XYZ file of C-alpha atoms in Angstrom:
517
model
C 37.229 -4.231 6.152
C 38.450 -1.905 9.052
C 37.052 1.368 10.341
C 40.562 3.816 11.238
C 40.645 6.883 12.548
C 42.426 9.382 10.156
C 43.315 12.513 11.476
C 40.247 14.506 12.754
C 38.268 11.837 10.728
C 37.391 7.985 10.062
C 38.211 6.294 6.908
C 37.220 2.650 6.125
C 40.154 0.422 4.620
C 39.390 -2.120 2.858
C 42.092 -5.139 1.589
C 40.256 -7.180 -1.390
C 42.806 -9.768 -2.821
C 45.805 -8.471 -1.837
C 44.712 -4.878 -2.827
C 43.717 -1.558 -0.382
C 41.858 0.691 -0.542
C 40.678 3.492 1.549
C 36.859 4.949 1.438
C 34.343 6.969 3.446
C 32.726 4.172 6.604
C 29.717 5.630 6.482
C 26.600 5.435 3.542
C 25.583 8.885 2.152
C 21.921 7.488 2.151
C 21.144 7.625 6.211
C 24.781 6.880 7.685
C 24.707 3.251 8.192
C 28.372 1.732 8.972
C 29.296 0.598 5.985
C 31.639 -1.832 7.836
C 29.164 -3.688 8.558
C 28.315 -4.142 5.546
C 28.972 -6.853 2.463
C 32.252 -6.716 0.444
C 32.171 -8.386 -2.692
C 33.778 -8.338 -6.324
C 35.056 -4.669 -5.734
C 32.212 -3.051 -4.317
C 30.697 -3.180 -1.025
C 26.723 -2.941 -0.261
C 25.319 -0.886 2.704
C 23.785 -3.277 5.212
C 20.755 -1.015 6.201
C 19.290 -0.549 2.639
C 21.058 -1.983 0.382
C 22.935 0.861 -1.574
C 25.990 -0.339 -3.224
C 29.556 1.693 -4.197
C 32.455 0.881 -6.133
C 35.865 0.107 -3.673
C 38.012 1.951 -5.855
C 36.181 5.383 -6.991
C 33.614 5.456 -4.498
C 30.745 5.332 -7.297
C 27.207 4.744 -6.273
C 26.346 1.766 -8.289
C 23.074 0.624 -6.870
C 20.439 2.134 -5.116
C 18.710 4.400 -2.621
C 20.700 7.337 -2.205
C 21.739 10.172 -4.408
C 25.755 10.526 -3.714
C 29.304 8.463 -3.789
C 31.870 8.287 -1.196
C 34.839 9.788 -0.849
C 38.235 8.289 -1.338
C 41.388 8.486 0.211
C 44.857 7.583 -1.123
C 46.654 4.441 0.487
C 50.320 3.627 -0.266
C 52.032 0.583 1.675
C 55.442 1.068 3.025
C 57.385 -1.840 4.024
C 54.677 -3.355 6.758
C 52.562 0.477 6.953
C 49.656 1.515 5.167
C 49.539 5.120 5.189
C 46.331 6.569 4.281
C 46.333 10.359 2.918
C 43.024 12.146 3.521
C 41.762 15.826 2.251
C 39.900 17.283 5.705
C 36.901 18.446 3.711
C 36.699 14.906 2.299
C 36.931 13.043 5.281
C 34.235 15.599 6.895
C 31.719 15.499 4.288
C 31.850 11.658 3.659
C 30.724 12.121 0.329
C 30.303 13.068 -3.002
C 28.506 14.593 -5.409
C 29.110 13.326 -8.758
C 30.229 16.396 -11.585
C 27.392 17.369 -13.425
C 27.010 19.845 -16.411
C 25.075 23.023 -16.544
C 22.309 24.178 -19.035
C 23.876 25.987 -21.748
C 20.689 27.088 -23.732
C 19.532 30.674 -22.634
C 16.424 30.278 -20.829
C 14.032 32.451 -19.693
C 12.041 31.011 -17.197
C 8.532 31.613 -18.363
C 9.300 30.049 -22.059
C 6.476 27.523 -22.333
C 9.218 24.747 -23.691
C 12.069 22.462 -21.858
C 13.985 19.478 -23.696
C 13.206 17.581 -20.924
C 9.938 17.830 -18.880
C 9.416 15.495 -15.800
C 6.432 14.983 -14.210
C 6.891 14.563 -10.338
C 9.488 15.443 -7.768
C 10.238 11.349 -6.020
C 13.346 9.674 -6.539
C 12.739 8.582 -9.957
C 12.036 12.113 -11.384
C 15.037 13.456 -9.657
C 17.632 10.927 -10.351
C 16.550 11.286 -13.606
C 17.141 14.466 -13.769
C 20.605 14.298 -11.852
C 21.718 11.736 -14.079
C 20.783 13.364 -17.659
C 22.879 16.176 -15.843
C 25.817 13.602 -14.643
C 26.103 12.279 -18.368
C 26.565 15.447 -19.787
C 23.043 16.791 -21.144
C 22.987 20.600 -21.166
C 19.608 21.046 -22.225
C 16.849 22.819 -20.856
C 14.964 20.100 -17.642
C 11.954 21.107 -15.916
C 10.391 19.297 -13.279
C 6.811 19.803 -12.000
C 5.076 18.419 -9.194
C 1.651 18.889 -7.468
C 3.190 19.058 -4.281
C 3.857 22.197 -2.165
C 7.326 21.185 -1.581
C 10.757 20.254 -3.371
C 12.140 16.486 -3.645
C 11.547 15.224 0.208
C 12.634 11.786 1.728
C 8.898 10.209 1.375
C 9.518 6.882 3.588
C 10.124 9.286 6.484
C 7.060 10.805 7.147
C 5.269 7.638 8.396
C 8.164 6.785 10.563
C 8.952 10.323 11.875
C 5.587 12.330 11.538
C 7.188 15.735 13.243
C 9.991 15.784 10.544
C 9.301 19.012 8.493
C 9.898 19.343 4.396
C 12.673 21.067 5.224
C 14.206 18.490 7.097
C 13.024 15.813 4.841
C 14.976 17.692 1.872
C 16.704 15.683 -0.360
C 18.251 18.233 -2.321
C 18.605 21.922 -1.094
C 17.198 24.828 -3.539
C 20.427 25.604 -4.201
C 21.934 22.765 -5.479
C 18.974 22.287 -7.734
C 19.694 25.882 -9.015
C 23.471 25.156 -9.004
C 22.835 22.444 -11.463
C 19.497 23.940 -13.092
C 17.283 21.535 -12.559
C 14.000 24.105 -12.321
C 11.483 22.805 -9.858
C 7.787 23.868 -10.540
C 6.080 23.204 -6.942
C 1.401 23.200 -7.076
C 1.750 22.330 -10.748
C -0.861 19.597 -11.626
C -0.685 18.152 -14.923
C -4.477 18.011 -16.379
C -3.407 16.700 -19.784
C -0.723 15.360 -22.006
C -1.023 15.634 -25.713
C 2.115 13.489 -27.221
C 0.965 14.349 -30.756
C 1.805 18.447 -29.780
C 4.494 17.275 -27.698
C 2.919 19.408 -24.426
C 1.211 19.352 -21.344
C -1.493 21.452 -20.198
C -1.537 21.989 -16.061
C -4.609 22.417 -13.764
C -4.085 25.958 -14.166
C -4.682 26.487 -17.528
C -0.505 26.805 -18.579
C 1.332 24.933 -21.076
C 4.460 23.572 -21.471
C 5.617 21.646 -24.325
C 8.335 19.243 -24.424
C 10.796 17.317 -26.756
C 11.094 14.066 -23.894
C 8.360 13.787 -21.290
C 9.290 11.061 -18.292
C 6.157 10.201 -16.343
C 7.215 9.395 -12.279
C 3.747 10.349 -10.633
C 4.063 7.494 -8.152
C 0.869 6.329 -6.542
C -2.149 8.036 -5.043
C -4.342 6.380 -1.991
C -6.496 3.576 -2.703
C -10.228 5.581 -2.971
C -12.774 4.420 0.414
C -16.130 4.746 0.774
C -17.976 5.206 4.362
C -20.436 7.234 5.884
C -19.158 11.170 7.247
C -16.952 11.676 3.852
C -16.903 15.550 4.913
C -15.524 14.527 8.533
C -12.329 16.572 9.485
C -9.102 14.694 10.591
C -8.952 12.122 8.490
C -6.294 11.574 6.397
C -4.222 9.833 4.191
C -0.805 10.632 4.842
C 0.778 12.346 1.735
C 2.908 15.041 2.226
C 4.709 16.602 5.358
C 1.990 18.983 6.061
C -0.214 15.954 6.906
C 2.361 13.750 9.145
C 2.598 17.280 10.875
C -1.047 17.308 11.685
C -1.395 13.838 12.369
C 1.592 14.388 15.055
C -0.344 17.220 16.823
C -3.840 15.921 16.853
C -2.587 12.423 18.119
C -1.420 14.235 21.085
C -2.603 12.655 24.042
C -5.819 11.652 22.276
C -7.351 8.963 20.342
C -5.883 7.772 17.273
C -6.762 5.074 14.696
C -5.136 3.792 12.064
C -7.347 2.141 8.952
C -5.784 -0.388 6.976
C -2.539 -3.113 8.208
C 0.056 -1.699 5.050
C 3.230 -0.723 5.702
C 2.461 2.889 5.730
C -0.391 2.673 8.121
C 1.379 0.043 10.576
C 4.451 2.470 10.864
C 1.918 5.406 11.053
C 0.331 3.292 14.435
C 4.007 2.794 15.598
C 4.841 6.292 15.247
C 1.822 7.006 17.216
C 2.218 4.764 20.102
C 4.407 7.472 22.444
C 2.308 10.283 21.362
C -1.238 9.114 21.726
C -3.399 8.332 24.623
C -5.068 5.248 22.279
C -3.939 3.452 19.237
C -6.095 1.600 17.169
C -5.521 -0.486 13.999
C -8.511 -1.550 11.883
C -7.368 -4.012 9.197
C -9.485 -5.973 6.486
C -7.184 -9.448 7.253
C -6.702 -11.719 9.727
C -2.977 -10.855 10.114
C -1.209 -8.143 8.935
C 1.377 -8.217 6.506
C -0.019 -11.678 5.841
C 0.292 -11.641 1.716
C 3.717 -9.688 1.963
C 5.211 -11.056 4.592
C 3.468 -14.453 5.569
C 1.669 -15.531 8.593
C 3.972 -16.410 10.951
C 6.401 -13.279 10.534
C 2.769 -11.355 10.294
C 2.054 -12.716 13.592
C 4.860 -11.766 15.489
C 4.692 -8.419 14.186
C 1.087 -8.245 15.568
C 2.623 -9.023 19.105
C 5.190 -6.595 18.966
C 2.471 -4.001 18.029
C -0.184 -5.413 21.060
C 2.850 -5.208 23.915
C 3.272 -1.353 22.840
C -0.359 -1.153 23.874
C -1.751 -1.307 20.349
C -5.373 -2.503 19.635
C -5.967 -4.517 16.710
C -10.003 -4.663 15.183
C -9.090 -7.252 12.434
C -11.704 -8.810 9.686
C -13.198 -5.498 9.617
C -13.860 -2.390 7.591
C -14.865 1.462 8.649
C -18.822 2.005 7.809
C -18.897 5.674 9.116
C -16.461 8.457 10.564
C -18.749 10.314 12.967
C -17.740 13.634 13.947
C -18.983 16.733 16.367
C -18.729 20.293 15.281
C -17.441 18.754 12.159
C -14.288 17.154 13.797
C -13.573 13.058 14.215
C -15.151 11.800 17.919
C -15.696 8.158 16.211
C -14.974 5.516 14.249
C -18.033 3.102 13.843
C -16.635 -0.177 12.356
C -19.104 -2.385 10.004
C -19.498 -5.069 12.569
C -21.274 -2.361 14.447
C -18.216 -1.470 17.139
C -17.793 2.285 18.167
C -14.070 3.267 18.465
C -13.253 6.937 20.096
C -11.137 8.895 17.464
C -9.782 12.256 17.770
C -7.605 11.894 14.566
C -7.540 8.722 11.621
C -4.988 7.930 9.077
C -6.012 5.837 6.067
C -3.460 3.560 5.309
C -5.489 1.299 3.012
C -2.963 0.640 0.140
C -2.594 2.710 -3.258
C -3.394 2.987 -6.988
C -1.286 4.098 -9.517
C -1.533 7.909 -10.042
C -1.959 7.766 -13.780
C -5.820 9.514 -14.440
C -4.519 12.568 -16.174
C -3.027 9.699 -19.244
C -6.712 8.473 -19.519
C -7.100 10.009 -23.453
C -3.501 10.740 -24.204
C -2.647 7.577 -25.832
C 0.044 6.082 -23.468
C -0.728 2.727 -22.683
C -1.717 1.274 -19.378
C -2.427 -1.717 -18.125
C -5.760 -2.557 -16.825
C -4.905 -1.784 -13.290
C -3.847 1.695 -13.998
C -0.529 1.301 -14.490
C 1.952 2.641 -17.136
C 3.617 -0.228 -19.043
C 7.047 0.274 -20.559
C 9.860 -1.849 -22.108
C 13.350 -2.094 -20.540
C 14.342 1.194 -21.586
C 11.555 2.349 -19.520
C 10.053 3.692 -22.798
C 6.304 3.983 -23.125
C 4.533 3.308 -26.033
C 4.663 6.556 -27.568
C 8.208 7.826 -29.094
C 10.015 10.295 -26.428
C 7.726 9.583 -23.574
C 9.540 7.424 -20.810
C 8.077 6.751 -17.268
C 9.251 5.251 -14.312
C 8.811 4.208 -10.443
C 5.256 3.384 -8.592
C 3.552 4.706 -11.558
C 5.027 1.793 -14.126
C 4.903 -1.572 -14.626
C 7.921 -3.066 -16.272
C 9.678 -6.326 -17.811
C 11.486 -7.469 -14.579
C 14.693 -10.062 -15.875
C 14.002 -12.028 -12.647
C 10.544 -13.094 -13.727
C 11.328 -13.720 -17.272
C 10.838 -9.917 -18.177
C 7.301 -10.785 -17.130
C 5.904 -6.608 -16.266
C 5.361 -6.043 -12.941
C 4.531 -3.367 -10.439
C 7.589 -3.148 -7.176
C 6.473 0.175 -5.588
C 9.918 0.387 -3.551
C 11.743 3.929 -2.924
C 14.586 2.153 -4.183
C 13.487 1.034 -7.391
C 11.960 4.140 -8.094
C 15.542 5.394 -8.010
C 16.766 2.711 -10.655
C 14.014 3.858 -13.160
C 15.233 7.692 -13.278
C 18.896 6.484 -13.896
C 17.281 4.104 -16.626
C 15.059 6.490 -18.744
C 17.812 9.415 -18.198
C 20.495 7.148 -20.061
C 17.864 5.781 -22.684
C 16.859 9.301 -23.455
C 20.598 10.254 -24.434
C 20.132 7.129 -26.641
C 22.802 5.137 -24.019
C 21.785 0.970 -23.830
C 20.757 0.504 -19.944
C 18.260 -1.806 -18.442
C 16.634 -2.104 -14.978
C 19.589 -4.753 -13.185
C 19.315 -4.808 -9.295
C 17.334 -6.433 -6.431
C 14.415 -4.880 -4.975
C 15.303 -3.806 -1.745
C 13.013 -2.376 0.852
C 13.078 -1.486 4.668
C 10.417 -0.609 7.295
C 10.706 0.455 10.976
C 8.418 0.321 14.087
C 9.461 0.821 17.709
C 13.057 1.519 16.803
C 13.407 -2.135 15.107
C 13.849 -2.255 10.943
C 12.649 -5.096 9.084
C 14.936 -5.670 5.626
C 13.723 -6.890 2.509
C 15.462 -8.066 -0.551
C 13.991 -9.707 -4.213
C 10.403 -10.364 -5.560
C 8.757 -12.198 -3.294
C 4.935 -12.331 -5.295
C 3.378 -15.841 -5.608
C 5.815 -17.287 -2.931
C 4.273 -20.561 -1.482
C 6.809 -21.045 1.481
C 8.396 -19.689 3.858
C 11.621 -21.132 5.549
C 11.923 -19.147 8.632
C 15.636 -19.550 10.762
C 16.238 -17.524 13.959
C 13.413 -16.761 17.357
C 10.072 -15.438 15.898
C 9.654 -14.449 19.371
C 12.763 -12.790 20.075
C 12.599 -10.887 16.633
C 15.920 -11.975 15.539
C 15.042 -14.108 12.624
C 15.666 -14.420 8.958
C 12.647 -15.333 6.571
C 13.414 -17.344 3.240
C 10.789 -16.989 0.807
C 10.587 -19.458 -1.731
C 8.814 -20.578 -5.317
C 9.299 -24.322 -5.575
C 12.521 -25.122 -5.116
C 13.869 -21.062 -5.456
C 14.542 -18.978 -2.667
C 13.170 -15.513 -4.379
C 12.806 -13.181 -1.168
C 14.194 -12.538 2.167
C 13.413 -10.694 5.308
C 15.389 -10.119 8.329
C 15.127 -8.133 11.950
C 17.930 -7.852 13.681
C 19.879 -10.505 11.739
C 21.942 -7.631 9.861
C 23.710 -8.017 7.094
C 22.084 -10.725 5.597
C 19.595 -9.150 3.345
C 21.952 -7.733 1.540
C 23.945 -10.831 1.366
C 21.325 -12.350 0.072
C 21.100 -9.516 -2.353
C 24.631 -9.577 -3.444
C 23.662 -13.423 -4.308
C 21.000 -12.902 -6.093
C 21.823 -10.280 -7.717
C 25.301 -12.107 -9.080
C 22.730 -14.083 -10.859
C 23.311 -17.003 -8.599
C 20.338 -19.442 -7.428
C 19.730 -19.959 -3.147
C 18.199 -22.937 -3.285
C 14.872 -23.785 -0.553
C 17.488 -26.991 0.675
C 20.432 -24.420 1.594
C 18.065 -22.439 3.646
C 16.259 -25.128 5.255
C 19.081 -26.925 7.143
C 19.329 -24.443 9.568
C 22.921 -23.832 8.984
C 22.824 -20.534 7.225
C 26.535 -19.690 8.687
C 27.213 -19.180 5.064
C 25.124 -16.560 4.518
C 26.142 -14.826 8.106
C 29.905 -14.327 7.213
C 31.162 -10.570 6.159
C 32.284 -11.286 2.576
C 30.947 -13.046 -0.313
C 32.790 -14.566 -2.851
C-alpha cells in the first residue's frame, strides 16, 4: 500500500497479488490513514476503529461508519501506473452508496409507516439507510426521544463542547433527500404488536407493518441523599456535555463511577477544571474489562494529569446551596468540593416501555432475538445496546456487546431480514476509547477471560494486551501499538484461532507486519 499524490488530491494504491488498485487513503468514519492500516484478502481494515472496505469498489463491508470510498481508475503502461481521478472524487473521499426514494404518497401526519424505528443511534439509522440501499421504497419513520437528529454519541464524553450540530451524522437534508422522516421528543409509551402500533408519551399513534426496536441503554438508576440537587448529571445528550463543559470551568468537578464514559468524562475535564475527582466502587478501574495490570496503568496516567481517585467507595449524599452542587459526601464519611458531577455508573437496557407488550426479554432487561435479529413476535426486529443476541463466537450463546460498532451491524442485519434477505451478525466487536489524546483499541469478546498475556512497556503505554480463555486468545487491547487490533481482528474474524502460546513468546513480529495473509 502507497499513499500518491494525484493531482490536487491523494489517492492510496494498493498492489494485492500482482493486481492495483487505486482508492481514497483516508476512512470516511473519522479520517484515519488508511495506509496504515491492514490489507488482506481484497479488502483493507481501518487501523483506528476497525471499519473495513472492499479494494476494488470501495464498499463498506464492516463497521463503524456510514459511507464507501471512492475509486480511481489505474491502467499500467509498460513500467507506469497511471491513476485517473474525478476532482470531486478525490475531494470528497467518499461515497454515499445509491439509495431509492419512497414512492408511496405520504402525507406526513398519516398515523401509518411500513417501517417504524424506534431510536435515532447507529443501529436505527443504518437500518434505515440500508432498507433504502437495497431498494425498499416504502414509507420509514424514525422516532426518537431525543431533541436532536442521529449524532456521533462516543463524542460527547471525549469532546464535551462539541455541539449536535457538529456531532451530526447525517445532515437534515440528506435524510429528506432519501426520506427517511425523523420524529425528534417522541417517546414511545407503548407498543401493541397485536394492532401493529405504538402509542407515544403524547398521546399519538402510529401504527406499523415492521417495528425495529434500537433504544440503546439508559443510566444505571442511583440512590443517595440530595436527589433534587442541581448539576448532576448523567451525560446523555449534547445539551448535557455542553453544561458539564461550562460548569467545570475552573471549578470543582467529580466524576462518579470508573466506566468508560465517566473515565473519559474525568479526562475531558482535566484542562478545564480547577479539581478532578473520580469516585469508583473498585479497587482499579477498568479492572473486569480490561484487567488489573492494564487497569493500573491507566490509573497512573489519570493521577500524573492531576486526577484524584476515591476508590472502594460510593456517593451517600450530593449536598448543595441555593439548590446547586457545593459537595459530594462519600459513604466512608469524606467531603469532596463539587461545583458540577457526572454519573458515569454503567447502564441498563432501555427497554421499560416493552414491559406488557409481549416481546420477550431476558431477565436483565434486555431484548432477546435470533440471528435475524428478529424478536419473538412476527415483524418486530430489534437491535444494538438494547438486544441480546446469539453471538457465532460463543456458540450462538446470546449476549449483550454494547459497542457503537455493533450497534451498526444490527441495523444492516434486521434491514436485510425485513426484505426477507438471509444475513447474520459476522464481525468482531471492535471498540475504542480516548483520554489525554491517547486511544486504547479493542477487538473480540473478551467476557470470562482468565488471563492476560501482556507484550510491550505498561509504563510507557505502548503495549498490547492478549486476553485469553484457556488456551484461546479471545480479546485484544492496544495503546500506541497501532495496527494490531485490527490485525488481530482480521484473524479472528477469518475464523482463525491465536493461540495463548503464540502470544506468550514475546515475539509477536507476526502480528506487527502490514499485511495478513
Amino acid at each position: 500500500m502507497r499513499e500518491v499524490d494525484v493531482g490536487s488530491g491523494r489517492a492510496l494504491l494498493i498492489k494485492e497479488h500482482g493486481e492495483f488498485s487505486a482508492i481514497a487513503h483516508k476512512c470516511p468514519h473519522y479520517g484515519a490513514p488508511l495506509v496504515k492500516g491492514v490489507l488482506s484478502k481484497g479488502h483493507i481494515r481501518c487501523p483506528w476503529h476497525g471499519a473495513c472496505f472492499n479494494i476494488a469498489s470501495g464498499e463498506l463491508e464492516d463497521f463503524p461508519g456510514l459511507d464507501s470510498l471512492a475509486t480511481f481508475q489505474v491502467r499500467v503502461e509498460k513500467d507506469k501506473v497511471i491513476i485517473r481521478a474525478n476532482k470531486q472524487a478525490l475531494q470528497a473521499q467518499r461515497r454515499t452508496k445509491p439509495m431509492s426514494r419512497c414512492s408511496a404518497v405520504i402525507n406526513s401526519n398519516t398515523g401509518f409507516s411500513h417501517v417504524l424505528i424506534i431510536g435515532s443511534g447507529p443501529a436505527g439509522l443504518v437500518c434505515a439507510e440500508t432498507l433504502r440501499q437495497e431498494g425498499f421504497t416504502d414509507r420509514i419513520v424514525m422516532v426518537t426521544a431525543d431533541r436532536h437528529p442521529p449524532y456521533d454519541r462516543p463524542k460527547l464524553s471525549k469532546s464535551l463542547e462539541s455541539t449536535a450540530e457538529q456531532l451530526r451524522l447525517r445532515s437534515p437534508e440528506f435524510l429528506q433527500d432519501h426520506d427517511i422522516e425523523v420524529l425528534t421528543e417522541k417517546e414511545v409509551a407503548v407498543v401493541d404488536v397485536k394492532m401493529r402500533a405504538v402509542t407515544f408519551v403524547d398521546g399519538s399513534r402510529m401504527e406499523y407493518r415492521k417495528l425495529f426496536i434500537a433504544t440503546g441503554s439508559r443510566p444505571r438508576p442511583m440512590s443517595y441523599q440530595g436527589m433534587d440537587v442541581a448539576n448532576v448529571f448523567h451525560l446523555g445528550t449534547p445539551d448535557d456535555a455542553n453544561s458539564i463543559a461550562r460548569l467545570a470551568n475552573n471549578r470543582n468537578a467529580v466524576v462518579v463511577g470508573t466506566s468508560f464514559i465517566g473515565m473519559e468524562v474525568a479526562a475531558a475535564l482535566t484542562d478545564k477544571a480547577h479539581s478532578v475527582s473520580i469516585i469508583g466502587i473498585e479497587s482499579i478501574p477498568f479492572k473486569k474489562a480490561l484487567g488489573e495490570k492494564v487497569g493500573k496503568a491507566i490509573m497512573k496516567l489519570f493521577e500524573a494529569n492531576r486526577v484524584k481517585f476515591y476508590m472502594l467507595n460510593e456517593v451517600s449524599e450530593m449536598k448543595g446551596q441555593h439548590g446547586e452542587l457545593k459537595e459530594v459526601v462519600l459513604k466512608s464519611g469524606k467531603m469532596l468540593r463539587a461545583d458540577v458531577c457526572v454519573i458515569g455508573t454503567g447502564s441498563v437496557p432501555a427497554s421499560g416501555f416493552l414491559k406488557q407488550s409481549g416481546i420477550h426479554m431476558d431477565s436483565k432487561g434486555f431484548v432477546t432475538v435470533n440471528k435475524a435479529m428478529q424478536t419473538n413476535v412476527e415483524g418486530v426486529f430489534a437491535g444494538g445496546d438494547v438486544v441480546a443476541f446469539p453471538f457465532p463466537q460463543r456458540n450462538n450463546k446470546r449476549v449483550n456487546i454494547p459497542h457503537w460498532q455493533m450497534a451498526h451491524v444490527h441495523g444492516r442485519v434486521a434491514a436485510l431480514s425485513m426484505m426477507g434477505k438471509p444475513a447474520e451478525v459476522q464481525t468482531v466487536p471492535y471498540f475504542w476509547s480516548a483520554m489525554f489524546g491517547k486511544s486504547i483499541r479493542y477487538a473480540g469478546y473478551g467476557e470470562g477471560f482468565d488471563d492476560v498475556v501482556i507484550q510491550g512497556d505498561l509504563e510507557e503505554l505502548k503495549f498490547v494486551a492478549f486476553y485469553t480463555r484457556g488456551e484461546e486468545v479471545v480479546a485484544v487491547a492496544s495503546m500506541n501499538y497501532d495496527p494490531i487490533v485490527s490485525r488481530v481482528a482480521e484473524i479472528l474474524g477469518s475464523g482463525k484461532l491465536i493461540r495463548k502460546r503464540d502470544v506468550e513468546t514475546g515475539d509477536i513480529s507476526w502480528l506487527s507486519d502490514k499485511s495478513s495473509q
